[in-house]
CSV table of C-alpha atoms and ligand atoms in Angstrom, one decimal:
chain,number,residue,atom,x,y,z
A,1,UNK,CA,-17.6,21.4,-11.3
A,2,UNK,CA,-21.4,21.8,-11.5
A,3,UNK,CA,-21.2,25.0,-9.4
A,4,UNK,CA,-18.5,26.4,-11.8
A,5,UNK,CA,-20.8,25.8,-14.8
A,6,UNK,CA,-23.7,27.6,-13.2
A,7,UNK,CA,-21.5,30.6,-12.4
A,8,UNK,CA,-20.2,30.7,-16.0
A,9,UNK,CA,-23.8,30.6,-17.4
A,10,UNK,CA,-24.9,33.4,-15.2
A,11,UNK,CA,-21.9,35.5,-16.1
A,12,UNK,CA,-22.5,34.9,-19.9
A,13,UNK,CA,-26.2,35.8,-19.4
A,14,UNK,CA,-25.4,39.1,-17.6
A,15,UNK,CA,-22.7,40.0,-20.0
A,16,UNK,CA,-24.9,39.6,-23.1
A,17,UNK,CA,-27.7,41.6,-21.4
A,18,UNK,CA,-25.4,44.4,-20.5
A,19,UNK,CA,-24.0,44.5,-24.1
A,20,UNK,CA,-27.5,44.8,-25.6
A,21,UNK,CA,-28.6,47.4,-23.0
A,22,UNK,CA,-25.5,49.4,-23.7
A,23,UNK,CA,-26.3,49.4,-27.4
A,24,UNK,CA,-29.9,50.7,-26.7
A,25,UNK,CA,-28.6,53.2,-24.0
A,26,UNK,CA,-26.4,54.5,-26.7
A,27,UNK,CA,-29.7,55.9,-27.8
A,28,UNK,CA,-29.1,55.0,-31.4
A,29,UNK,CA,-26.0,57.2,-30.9
A,30,UNK,CA,-23.9,54.1,-31.2
A,31,UNK,CA,-22.4,52.7,-34.4
A,32,UNK,CA,-25.4,53.7,-36.6
A,33,UNK,CA,-25.2,57.4,-35.6
A,34,UNK,CA,-21.4,57.7,-35.6
A,35,UNK,CA,-21.5,56.7,-39.3
A,36,UNK,CA,-24.5,58.9,-40.1
A,37,UNK,CA,-23.6,62.0,-42.0
A,38,UNK,CA,-25.4,65.4,-41.6
A,39,UNK,CA,-24.8,67.8,-44.4
A,40,UNK,CA,-24.6,71.5,-43.6
A,41,UNK,CA,-25.3,73.9,-46.5
A,42,UNK,CA,-25.0,77.6,-45.6
A,43,UNK,CA,-25.7,80.3,-48.2
A,44,UNK,CA,-22.7,82.6,-48.1
A,45,UNK,CA,-19.8,84.0,-46.1
A,46,UNK,CA,-20.0,87.7,-47.1
A,47,UNK,CA,-22.4,88.0,-44.2
A,48,UNK,CA,-20.2,86.9,-41.4
A,49,UNK,CA,-22.9,85.2,-39.2
A,50,UNK,CA,-23.2,82.2,-41.6
A,51,UNK,CA,-19.6,81.1,-40.9
A,52,UNK,CA,-20.4,81.0,-37.2
A,53,UNK,CA,-23.6,79.1,-38.0
A,54,UNK,CA,-21.8,76.5,-40.0
A,55,UNK,CA,-19.1,75.9,-37.4
A,56,UNK,CA,-21.7,75.7,-34.6
A,57,UNK,CA,-23.9,73.2,-36.5
A,58,UNK,CA,-20.8,71.0,-37.2
A,59,UNK,CA,-19.7,71.1,-33.6
A,60,UNK,CA,-23.1,70.2,-32.2
A,61,UNK,CA,-23.7,67.4,-34.8
A,62,UNK,CA,-20.3,65.8,-34.0
A,63,UNK,CA,-21.0,66.1,-30.2
A,64,UNK,CA,-24.1,63.9,-30.9
A,65,UNK,CA,-22.0,61.3,-32.6
A,66,UNK,CA,-22.7,62.3,-36.3
A,67,UNK,CA,-20.2,63.0,-39.0
A,68,UNK,CA,-20.8,66.5,-40.3
A,69,UNK,CA,-19.6,68.6,-43.2
A,70,UNK,CA,-20.2,72.3,-43.7
A,71,UNK,CA,-20.3,73.9,-47.2
A,72,UNK,CA,-20.9,77.6,-48.2
A,73,UNK,CA,-22.8,78.6,-51.3
A,74,UNK,CA,-21.1,81.9,-52.0
A,75,UNK,CA,-24.6,83.3,-52.6
A,76,UNK,CA,-24.8,81.1,-55.7
A,77,UNK,CA,-27.7,78.7,-55.6
A,78,UNK,CA,-26.4,76.5,-58.4
A,79,UNK,CA,-23.2,76.0,-56.3
A,80,UNK,CA,-25.2,75.2,-53.2
A,81,UNK,CA,-27.3,72.7,-55.1
A,82,UNK,CA,-24.1,70.9,-56.2
A,83,UNK,CA,-23.0,70.8,-52.6
A,84,UNK,CA,-26.3,69.3,-51.6
A,85,UNK,CA,-26.1,66.7,-54.4
A,86,UNK,CA,-22.6,65.8,-53.1
A,87,UNK,CA,-24.1,65.3,-49.6
A,88,UNK,CA,-26.7,63.0,-51.1
A,89,UNK,CA,-24.0,61.1,-53.0
A,90,UNK,CA,-22.1,60.6,-49.7
A,91,UNK,CA,-25.3,59.1,-48.2
A,92,UNK,CA,-26.2,61.9,-45.8
A,93,UNK,CA,-29.1,61.1,-43.6
A,94,UNK,CA,-30.1,64.8,-43.0
A,95,UNK,CA,-29.2,68.1,-44.7
A,96,UNK,CA,-29.5,71.4,-42.9
A,97,UNK,CA,-30.0,74.1,-45.5
A,98,UNK,CA,-29.7,77.9,-45.2
A,99,UNK,CA,-30.7,78.5,-48.9
A,100,UNK,CA,-29.7,81.3,-51.2
A,101,UNK,CA,-33.0,81.4,-53.1
A,102,UNK,CA,-35.9,79.2,-54.3
A,103,UNK,CA,-33.7,77.5,-56.8
A,104,UNK,CA,-32.8,75.2,-54.0
A,105,UNK,CA,-36.1,73.4,-54.5
A,106,UNK,CA,-34.7,71.1,-57.1
A,107,UNK,CA,-32.0,69.8,-54.8
A,108,UNK,CA,-34.6,69.4,-51.9
A,109,UNK,CA,-36.8,67.4,-54.3
A,110,UNK,CA,-33.8,65.0,-54.9
A,111,UNK,CA,-33.3,64.7,-51.2
A,112,UNK,CA,-36.9,63.8,-50.7
A,113,UNK,CA,-36.7,61.1,-53.4
A,114,UNK,CA,-33.7,59.7,-51.5
A,115,UNK,CA,-35.7,59.9,-48.2
A,116,UNK,CA,-33.1,62.3,-46.8
A,117,UNK,CA,-34.5,64.8,-44.2
A,118,UNK,CA,-34.0,68.4,-45.2
A,119,UNK,CA,-34.4,71.0,-42.5
A,120,UNK,CA,-34.7,74.7,-43.6
A,121,UNK,CA,-32.3,76.7,-41.4
A,122,UNK,CA,-33.1,80.3,-40.7
A,123,UNK,CA,-34.4,80.8,-44.2
A,124,UNK,CA,-37.6,79.2,-45.5
A,125,UNK,CA,-37.2,77.0,-48.5
A,126,UNK,CA,-39.9,78.6,-50.7
A,127,UNK,CA,-42.2,76.9,-53.3
A,128,UNK,CA,-41.4,73.4,-52.0
A,129,UNK,CA,-43.6,70.7,-50.4
A,130,UNK,CA,-40.6,68.3,-50.1
A,131,UNK,CA,-39.6,68.9,-46.5
A,132,UNK,CA,-41.3,69.2,-43.1
A,133,UNK,CA,-39.3,71.4,-40.7
A,134,UNK,CA,-38.0,75.0,-40.5
A,135,UNK,CA,-36.0,76.4,-37.6
A,136,UNK,CA,-35.5,80.1,-37.3
A,137,UNK,CA,-36.1,83.1,-35.1
A,138,UNK,CA,-39.3,85.1,-34.7
A,139,UNK,CA,-38.4,87.2,-37.7
A,140,UNK,CA,-41.5,89.4,-37.4
A,141,UNK,CA,-40.3,90.4,-33.9
A,142,UNK,CA,-36.8,91.1,-35.4
A,143,UNK,CA,-38.4,93.7,-37.5
A,144,UNK,CA,-40.5,95.0,-34.6
A,145,UNK,CA,-37.4,95.6,-32.6
A,146,UNK,CA,-35.9,97.6,-35.6
A,147,UNK,CA,-39.1,99.7,-35.8
A,148,UNK,CA,-39.0,100.2,-32.0
A,149,UNK,CA,-35.3,101.2,-32.3
A,150,UNK,CA,-36.3,104.1,-34.6
A,151,UNK,CA,-39.4,104.9,-32.4
A,152,UNK,CA,-37.0,105.2,-29.4
A,153,UNK,CA,-34.1,106.9,-31.2
A,154,UNK,CA,-36.3,109.6,-32.7
A,155,UNK,CA,-38.6,109.8,-29.6
A,156,UNK,CA,-41.5,109.5,-32.1
A,157,UNK,CA,-44.0,109.3,-29.2
A,158,UNK,CA,-43.2,113.0,-28.5
A,159,UNK,CA,-42.7,114.1,-32.2
A,160,UNK,CA,-45.3,116.2,-34.0
A,161,UNK,CA,-46.5,116.5,-37.6
A,162,UNK,CA,-45.6,120.2,-37.4
A,163,UNK,CA,-42.0,119.2,-36.9
A,164,UNK,CA,-41.8,115.8,-38.7
A,165,UNK,CA,-38.9,113.4,-38.7
A,166,UNK,CA,-37.5,112.0,-42.0
A,167,UNK,CA,-36.7,108.3,-42.7
A,168,UNK,CA,-35.6,106.3,-45.7
A,169,UNK,CA,-36.2,102.6,-46.0
A,170,UNK,CA,-34.1,99.6,-46.9
A,171,UNK,CA,-35.1,95.9,-47.1
A,172,UNK,CA,-33.2,92.7,-47.3
A,173,UNK,CA,-32.8,90.4,-50.3
A,174,UNK,CA,-36.1,89.8,-52.2
A,175,UNK,CA,-34.9,86.2,-52.6
A,176,UNK,CA,-35.0,85.7,-48.8
A,177,UNK,CA,-38.3,85.0,-47.2
A,178,UNK,CA,-37.1,86.5,-43.9
A,179,UNK,CA,-36.7,89.9,-45.5
A,180,UNK,CA,-40.5,90.3,-45.9
A,181,UNK,CA,-41.1,89.5,-42.2
A,182,UNK,CA,-38.3,91.8,-41.0
A,183,UNK,CA,-39.8,94.6,-43.1
A,184,UNK,CA,-43.4,94.0,-42.0
A,185,UNK,CA,-42.5,93.8,-38.4
A,186,UNK,CA,-40.7,97.2,-38.6
A,187,UNK,CA,-43.5,98.8,-40.5
A,188,UNK,CA,-46.1,97.6,-38.0
A,189,UNK,CA,-44.4,100.0,-35.6
A,190,UNK,CA,-43.7,102.8,-38.0
A,191,UNK,CA,-46.8,103.0,-40.2
A,192,UNK,CA,-49.0,104.7,-37.5
A,193,UNK,CA,-46.4,107.5,-37.3
A,194,UNK,CA,-46.2,107.8,-41.1
A,195,UNK,CA,-50.0,108.0,-41.3
A,196,UNK,CA,-50.2,110.7,-38.7
A,197,UNK,CA,-47.5,112.8,-40.5
A,198,UNK,CA,-45.1,112.6,-37.6
A,199,UNK,CA,-42.7,110.5,-39.8
A,200,UNK,CA,-42.1,111.3,-43.4
A,201,UNK,CA,-40.6,108.8,-45.8
A,202,UNK,CA,-37.9,109.9,-48.3
A,203,UNK,CA,-37.8,107.5,-51.3
A,204,UNK,CA,-40.0,104.6,-52.0
A,205,UNK,CA,-42.6,103.7,-49.4
A,206,UNK,CA,-44.2,100.2,-49.5
A,207,UNK,CA,-46.6,100.3,-46.6
A,208,UNK,CA,-46.0,96.5,-46.3
A,209,UNK,CA,-44.0,93.9,-48.2
A,210,UNK,CA,-47.3,93.1,-50.1
A,211,UNK,CA,-46.5,96.1,-52.2
A,212,UNK,CA,-44.0,94.1,-54.2
A,213,UNK,CA,-43.2,96.8,-56.7
A,214,UNK,CA,-42.1,99.3,-54.1
A,215,UNK,CA,-40.6,96.6,-51.9
A,216,UNK,CA,-38.4,95.6,-54.8
A,217,UNK,CA,-37.2,99.2,-55.1
A,218,UNK,CA,-35.9,99.2,-51.4
A,219,UNK,CA,-34.7,95.6,-51.4
A,220,UNK,CA,-31.0,94.6,-51.5
A,221,UNK,CA,-30.1,91.7,-53.8
A,222,UNK,CA,-28.4,89.0,-51.9
A,223,UNK,CA,-27.8,91.3,-48.9
A,224,UNK,CA,-24.8,92.8,-50.8
A,225,UNK,CA,-23.3,95.7,-48.9
A,226,UNK,CA,-22.1,97.5,-52.0
A,227,UNK,CA,-25.6,97.5,-53.4
A,228,UNK,CA,-26.9,99.2,-50.2
A,229,UNK,CA,-24.1,101.7,-50.2
A,230,UNK,CA,-24.6,102.8,-53.8
A,231,UNK,CA,-28.4,103.1,-53.2
A,232,UNK,CA,-27.8,105.3,-50.1
A,233,UNK,CA,-25.3,107.5,-52.0
A,234,UNK,CA,-27.9,108.0,-54.7
A,235,UNK,CA,-30.6,108.8,-52.1
A,236,UNK,CA,-28.3,111.4,-50.5
A,237,UNK,CA,-27.6,113.0,-53.9
A,238,UNK,CA,-31.3,113.0,-55.1
A,239,UNK,CA,-34.4,112.3,-53.0
A,240,UNK,CA,-32.7,113.2,-49.7
A,241,UNK,CA,-30.7,116.1,-51.1
A,242,UNK,CA,-32.8,118.8,-49.5
A,243,UNK,CA,-33.7,117.1,-46.3
A,244,UNK,CA,-31.7,115.9,-43.3
A,245,UNK,CA,-32.5,112.2,-42.7
A,246,UNK,CA,-33.2,111.4,-39.0
A,247,UNK,CA,-33.4,107.6,-39.5
A,248,UNK,CA,-32.6,104.8,-41.9
A,249,UNK,CA,-34.4,101.4,-41.6
A,250,UNK,CA,-31.5,99.0,-42.3
A,251,UNK,CA,-32.4,95.3,-42.1
A,252,UNK,CA,-29.1,93.9,-41.0
A,253,UNK,CA,-25.6,94.9,-39.8
A,254,UNK,CA,-23.8,94.4,-43.0
A,255,UNK,CA,-26.1,96.8,-44.8
A,256,UNK,CA,-26.2,99.2,-41.8
A,257,UNK,CA,-22.5,99.7,-41.9
A,258,UNK,CA,-22.5,100.3,-45.7
A,259,UNK,CA,-25.3,102.9,-45.2
A,260,UNK,CA,-23.3,104.6,-42.4
A,261,UNK,CA,-20.2,104.7,-44.7
A,262,UNK,CA,-22.3,106.5,-47.3
A,263,UNK,CA,-23.6,109.0,-44.7
A,264,UNK,CA,-20.1,109.7,-43.3
A,265,UNK,CA,-19.0,110.7,-46.7
A,266,UNK,CA,-21.7,113.4,-46.8
A,267,UNK,CA,-20.9,116.6,-44.9
A,268,UNK,CA,-24.5,116.8,-43.7
A,269,UNK,CA,-24.0,113.7,-41.5
A,270,UNK,CA,-20.3,113.7,-40.8
A,271,UNK,CA,-19.0,114.7,-37.3
A,272,UNK,CA,-21.5,112.8,-35.2
A,273,UNK,CA,-24.8,113.8,-36.9
A,274,UNK,CA,-25.6,110.4,-38.2
A,275,UNK,CA,-29.2,109.3,-38.6
A,276,UNK,CA,-30.6,106.5,-36.4
A,277,UNK,CA,-29.5,103.3,-38.2
A,278,UNK,CA,-30.9,99.9,-37.3
A,279,UNK,CA,-29.4,96.5,-37.9
A,280,UNK,CA,-29.5,92.8,-37.1
A,281,UNK,CA,-27.1,89.9,-36.3
A,282,UNK,CA,-24.9,91.6,-33.6
A,283,UNK,CA,-21.9,91.4,-35.8
A,284,UNK,CA,-18.7,92.5,-34.0
A,285,UNK,CA,-18.0,95.5,-36.2
A,286,UNK,CA,-21.6,96.7,-35.7
A,287,UNK,CA,-21.4,96.1,-31.9
A,288,UNK,CA,-18.3,98.3,-31.9
A,289,UNK,CA,-20.1,100.9,-34.0
A,290,UNK,CA,-23.0,100.9,-31.5
A,291,UNK,CA,-20.5,101.3,-28.6
A,292,UNK,CA,-18.9,104.2,-30.5
A,293,UNK,CA,-22.3,105.9,-31.1
A,294,UNK,CA,-22.6,105.3,-34.8
A,295,UNK,CA,-25.0,102.4,-35.5
A,296,UNK,CA,-28.0,102.8,-33.2
A,297,UNK,CA,-29.0,99.2,-32.5
A,298,UNK,CA,-28.9,95.7,-33.7
A,299,UNK,CA,-30.9,92.5,-33.0
A,300,UNK,CA,-29.0,89.6,-31.4
A,301,UNK,CA,-29.9,86.2,-32.7
A,302,UNK,CA,-27.9,83.6,-30.8
A,303,UNK,CA,-27.0,81.4,-33.7
A,304,UNK,CA,-25.2,79.0,-31.4
A,305,UNK,CA,-28.6,78.3,-29.8
A,306,UNK,CA,-30.2,78.1,-33.3
A,307,UNK,CA,-27.5,75.6,-34.4
A,308,UNK,CA,-27.9,73.5,-31.3
A,309,UNK,CA,-31.7,73.5,-31.7
A,310,UNK,CA,-31.4,72.5,-35.4
A,311,UNK,CA,-29.2,69.5,-34.5
A,312,UNK,CA,-31.5,68.5,-31.7
A,313,UNK,CA,-34.4,68.6,-34.2
A,314,UNK,CA,-32.4,66.6,-36.8
A,315,UNK,CA,-31.4,64.0,-34.2
A,316,UNK,CA,-35.0,63.6,-33.0
A,317,UNK,CA,-36.4,63.4,-36.6
A,318,UNK,CA,-33.7,60.8,-37.6
A,319,UNK,CA,-34.7,58.7,-34.5
A,320,UNK,CA,-38.4,59.0,-35.3
A,321,UNK,CA,-39.1,61.0,-32.2
A,322,UNK,CA,-41.6,63.8,-32.0
A,323,UNK,CA,-39.6,67.1,-32.0
A,324,UNK,CA,-39.2,68.7,-28.6
A,325,UNK,CA,-36.7,71.5,-28.8
A,326,UNK,CA,-35.8,73.4,-25.6
A,327,UNK,CA,-36.0,77.2,-26.1
A,328,UNK,CA,-37.9,76.9,-29.4
A,329,UNK,CA,-41.7,77.3,-29.8
A,330,UNK,CA,-43.7,75.9,-32.7
A,331,UNK,CA,-45.1,78.7,-34.8
A,332,UNK,CA,-48.9,79.1,-34.4
A,333,UNK,CA,-51.7,81.7,-34.9
A,334,UNK,CA,-50.5,84.8,-36.7
A,335,UNK,CA,-46.9,83.4,-36.9
A,336,UNK,CA,-48.0,80.2,-38.7
A,337,UNK,CA,-47.3,82.0,-42.0
A,338,UNK,CA,-43.6,81.9,-41.1
A,339,UNK,CA,-43.7,78.3,-42.2
A,340,UNK,CA,-45.7,78.8,-45.3
A,341,UNK,CA,-43.5,77.8,-48.3
A,342,UNK,CA,-46.2,78.7,-50.8
A,343,UNK,CA,-46.8,75.0,-51.4
A,344,UNK,CA,-47.1,73.7,-47.8
A,345,UNK,CA,-47.1,75.0,-44.3
A,346,UNK,CA,-44.1,73.3,-42.6
A,347,UNK,CA,-43.5,73.1,-38.9
A,348,UNK,CA,-41.6,76.3,-38.0
A,349,UNK,CA,-39.7,76.3,-34.7
A,350,UNK,CA,-38.9,79.8,-33.5
A,351,UNK,CA,-36.2,81.1,-31.1
A,352,UNK,CA,-36.4,84.5,-29.6
A,353,UNK,CA,-34.3,87.5,-30.8
A,354,UNK,CA,-33.0,90.2,-28.4
A,355,UNK,CA,-32.8,94.0,-29.2
A,356,UNK,CA,-29.3,95.3,-28.4
A,357,UNK,CA,-28.4,98.9,-27.8
A,358,UNK,CA,-25.4,100.7,-26.4
A,359,UNK,CA,-26.7,100.1,-22.9
A,360,UNK,CA,-27.0,96.3,-23.2
A,361,UNK,CA,-24.2,95.5,-25.6
A,362,UNK,CA,-23.1,93.1,-22.9
A,363,UNK,CA,-25.9,90.7,-23.9
A,364,UNK,CA,-24.1,89.1,-26.9
A,365,UNK,CA,-20.8,89.5,-25.1
A,366,UNK,CA,-22.1,87.5,-22.0
A,367,UNK,CA,-23.5,84.9,-24.4
A,368,UNK,CA,-20.0,84.2,-25.6
A,369,UNK,CA,-21.0,85.3,-29.1
A,370,UNK,CA,-17.6,87.1,-29.7
A,371,UNK,CA,-14.0,86.0,-29.4
A,372,UNK,CA,-12.2,87.0,-26.2
A,373,UNK,CA,-10.2,89.7,-28.1
A,374,UNK,CA,-13.5,91.1,-29.5
A,375,UNK,CA,-15.2,91.0,-26.2
A,376,UNK,CA,-12.4,92.9,-24.6
A,377,UNK,CA,-13.0,95.8,-27.0
A,378,UNK,CA,-16.7,95.9,-26.1
A,379,UNK,CA,-16.3,96.0,-22.4
B,1,GAL,C1,-31.2,86.5,-43.3
B,1,GAL,C2,-30.9,86.3,-41.8
B,1,GAL,C3,-30.3,87.5,-41.3
B,1,GAL,C4,-29.5,88.4,-42.2
B,1,GAL,C5,-29.4,87.9,-43.7
B,1,GAL,C6,-28.0,88.1,-44.2
B,1,GAL,O1,-31.8,85.4,-43.8
B,1,GAL,O2,-32.0,85.9,-41.1
B,1,GAL,O3,-29.6,87.1,-40.1
B,1,GAL,O4,-28.3,88.7,-41.8
B,1,GAL,O5,-29.9,86.7,-43.9
B,1,GAL,O6,-27.5,86.9,-44.6
């Protein structure tokens, strides 16, 4: 009898230890995390990449045992603020925000008051000191790739001022901090050619985004394709009426395709004589356009990797761990300003973009960025 009691005590002791260890090994991903909600607030859906981002963020959050809900702001900051408030009401522990503009600051301040972590996702949250982390790509390098696309496409290294090439410039939304880095990265490549007279600008020419007046004249409110198309049509009928454009700096694919549409309606550029047009986001329609020789290049930003990195960051922050995100580097040196909100320099973690041309269109395909049906059309 005595022996039986001893065995029972040992079994009870082992059982209770295993249960406790199991709870800890759950890495906090046990009951607490499964009930924890992560809110996902994306800016819009008229630029297709954000629907992919939202779906990826939800998938990776749920894979780590969190509840997750994705909402889209339809490029309306008031709507997005309401969505963020709803996440707070639901008791979200973290909110991942791709903002529309700096109006998001009020909602971020509310989150801070509720001790809810806000992570800026691929767009800085400007004029706010109420959050600590930003995860994005090296947006200056995105622009450099666009500038190098034009340098290559026009063979500027061999061009001469006696026979200059002509370019017109577009920028992204002035409400989007990224747009300034994209533009400055591109102009860091193109300005030397403009200064030497090899490249001539048709239309407004802000040397850098610091020239806010001229930057505003080439910017595209809320990345709206119709705005870019109308501006390109006006350029073709006015400033660029008596020249043949050799290149257009387009800051992303949505705008690139709108600009190409305007060019194709102009006899000067129809029939395969399009200018070199840059882009960004490796959207399928643009990948197809590049394959068919219309758009010249894009910049692939693997938003599945960005989403996974954002969820790893959120998970580590919620567990009080020092962030350690595979594939992302903490901005430093010249890139520190990527995290400058205007009120605080937040920790900006950067992933690397990839320049994509006709000869390496397989890169986003091989990364699984497209559906099988889309990939089949790009092979
Ligand atoms: C930017 C983003 C780009 C671009 C744009 C359109 O903030 O970094 O990928 O596509 O938004 O939404």
